[in-house]
CSV table of C-alpha atoms in Angstrom, one decimal:
chain,number,residue,atom,x,y,z
A,203,UNK,CA,92.8,60.8,79.4
A,204,UNK,CA,90.4,61.3,76.5
A,205,UNK,CA,91.9,61.4,73.0
A,206,UNK,CA,90.9,64.9,72.2
A,207,UNK,CA,92.6,66.3,75.4
A,208,UNK,CA,95.7,64.3,75.0
A,209,UNK,CA,98.9,66.5,74.1
A,210,UNK,CA,101.5,65.3,71.8
A,211,UNK,CA,104.7,64.2,73.4
A,212,UNK,CA,107.2,66.8,73.9
A,213,UNK,CA,104.9,69.7,73.0
A,214,UNK,CA,103.6,72.7,75.2
A,215,UNK,CA,100.0,73.8,75.2
A,216,UNK,CA,99.3,76.6,72.8
A,217,UNK,CA,96.7,79.0,73.8
A,218,UNK,CA,97.2,82.1,71.7
A,219,UNK,CA,96.6,82.2,67.9
A,220,UNK,CA,98.2,84.6,65.3
A,221,UNK,CA,96.4,85.1,62.1
A,222,UNK,CA,98.8,85.8,59.2
A,223,UNK,CA,97.7,87.0,55.8
A,224,UNK,CA,99.5,85.6,52.9
A,225,UNK,CA,99.0,84.9,49.3
A,226,UNK,CA,98.1,81.6,47.9
A,227,UNK,CA,101.6,81.1,46.5
A,228,UNK,CA,103.2,82.0,50.0
A,229,UNK,CA,100.9,79.6,51.6
A,230,UNK,CA,102.0,76.9,49.3
A,231,UNK,CA,105.7,77.6,49.8
A,232,UNK,CA,105.2,77.6,53.5
A,233,UNK,CA,103.4,74.3,53.3
A,234,UNK,CA,106.1,72.9,51.2
A,235,UNK,CA,108.9,74.0,53.5
A,236,UNK,CA,107.1,72.7,56.5
A,237,UNK,CA,106.7,69.3,54.8
A,238,UNK,CA,110.4,69.2,53.9
A,239,UNK,CA,111.2,69.8,57.5
A,240,UNK,CA,108.6,67.2,58.6
A,241,UNK,CA,106.7,69.9,60.6
A,242,UNK,CA,103.3,71.2,60.5
A,243,UNK,CA,102.9,74.7,59.1
A,244,UNK,CA,102.4,76.1,62.7
A,245,UNK,CA,105.5,74.3,64.0
A,246,UNK,CA,107.5,75.5,60.9
A,247,UNK,CA,106.4,79.1,61.3
A,248,UNK,CA,107.0,79.0,65.2
A,249,UNK,CA,110.6,77.5,64.5
A,250,UNK,CA,111.6,80.0,61.9
A,251,UNK,CA,109.9,83.0,63.7
A,252,UNK,CA,111.6,82.1,67.0
A,253,UNK,CA,115.0,81.1,65.7
A,254,UNK,CA,116.2,83.5,62.9
A,255,UNK,CA,116.2,87.2,63.4
A,256,UNK,CA,114.8,89.6,60.9
A,257,UNK,CA,117.5,91.3,58.9
A,258,UNK,CA,118.0,95.0,60.1
A,259,UNK,CA,116.7,97.8,57.9
A,260,UNK,CA,118.9,100.8,57.4
A,261,UNK,CA,117.7,104.3,57.9
A,262,UNK,CA,117.9,106.2,54.6
A,263,UNK,CA,119.3,109.4,56.3
A,264,UNK,CA,122.0,107.5,58.0
A,265,UNK,CA,123.1,105.7,54.8
A,266,UNK,CA,123.0,109.1,52.9
A,267,UNK,CA,125.4,110.6,55.7
A,268,UNK,CA,127.6,107.7,55.3
A,269,UNK,CA,127.9,108.1,51.6
A,270,UNK,CA,128.4,111.8,51.9
A,271,UNK,CA,131.3,110.9,54.3
A,272,UNK,CA,132.7,108.5,51.8
A,273,UNK,CA,132.6,111.0,49.0
A,274,UNK,CA,134.5,113.5,51.3
A,275,UNK,CA,137.1,110.8,52.1
A,276,UNK,CA,137.6,110.2,48.4
A,277,UNK,CA,138.2,114.0,47.8
A,278,UNK,CA,140.7,114.2,50.7
A,279,UNK,CA,142.4,111.1,49.5
A,280,UNK,CA,142.7,112.6,46.0
A,281,UNK,CA,144.3,115.8,47.4
A,282,UNK,CA,146.9,113.7,49.3
A,283,UNK,CA,147.7,111.7,46.3
A,284,UNK,CA,148.2,114.9,44.4
A,285,UNK,CA,150.4,116.2,47.0
A,286,UNK,CA,152.5,113.1,47.0
A,287,UNK,CA,152.9,113.0,43.2
A,288,UNK,CA,154.1,116.8,43.3
A,289,UNK,CA,157.7,117.7,43.5
A,290,UNK,CA,158.8,118.8,46.9
A,291,UNK,CA,158.2,122.5,47.6
A,292,UNK,CA,155.8,122.8,44.6
A,293,UNK,CA,152.6,121.3,46.2
A,294,UNK,CA,149.7,123.7,47.1
A,295,UNK,CA,148.2,121.4,49.6
A,296,UNK,CA,147.7,122.2,53.4
A,297,UNK,CA,148.7,118.7,54.8
A,298,UNK,CA,147.8,119.4,58.5
A,299,UNK,CA,144.4,120.6,57.3
A,300,UNK,CA,143.9,117.5,55.3
A,301,UNK,CA,144.9,115.2,58.3
A,302,UNK,CA,142.4,117.1,60.5
A,303,UNK,CA,139.9,116.4,57.7
A,304,UNK,CA,140.7,112.7,57.7
A,305,UNK,CA,140.5,112.4,61.4
A,306,UNK,CA,137.1,114.2,61.6
A,307,UNK,CA,135.7,112.0,58.7
A,308,UNK,CA,137.0,108.9,60.5
A,309,UNK,CA,135.4,110.0,63.7
A,310,UNK,CA,132.1,110.6,62.1
A,311,UNK,CA,132.1,107.3,60.3
A,312,UNK,CA,133.0,105.6,63.5
A,313,UNK,CA,129.9,107.1,65.0
A,314,UNK,CA,127.6,106.4,62.3
A,315,UNK,CA,128.6,102.8,61.6
A,316,UNK,CA,126.7,101.4,64.7
A,317,UNK,CA,123.6,103.3,63.5
A,318,UNK,CA,123.8,101.5,60.1
A,319,UNK,CA,123.6,98.2,62.0
A,320,UNK,CA,120.9,99.1,64.5
A,321,UNK,CA,118.4,101.0,62.4
A,322,UNK,CA,115.0,99.2,62.1
A,323,UNK,CA,113.4,102.0,59.7
A,324,UNK,CA,112.6,101.0,56.2
A,325,UNK,CA,115.1,102.1,53.5
């Protein structure tokens, strides 16, 4: 087999190229990290790109909804605390209504939480 067609041991033939635009500083950092890993820049980028998942981004509307529910939860908690601090019979708090609010907020937060983890839209 001629030297130019000989594959390196343990590698698969690569037939598709991806061009990635980077700054000179980014290029140098990639080169340094590849050298530290004893890899070519291509092998380093393949390894990192195929091994590590991209951190998920959170949808701003979903996050705003979660923050709104958190504030509402704090308000209900404050009312419950006020009720607990009052003398029996003097509290002006509708406890069953507060409990319904807590259950509703809990349910909404439970529905929103998976969206916070699965969104891919930029913040």
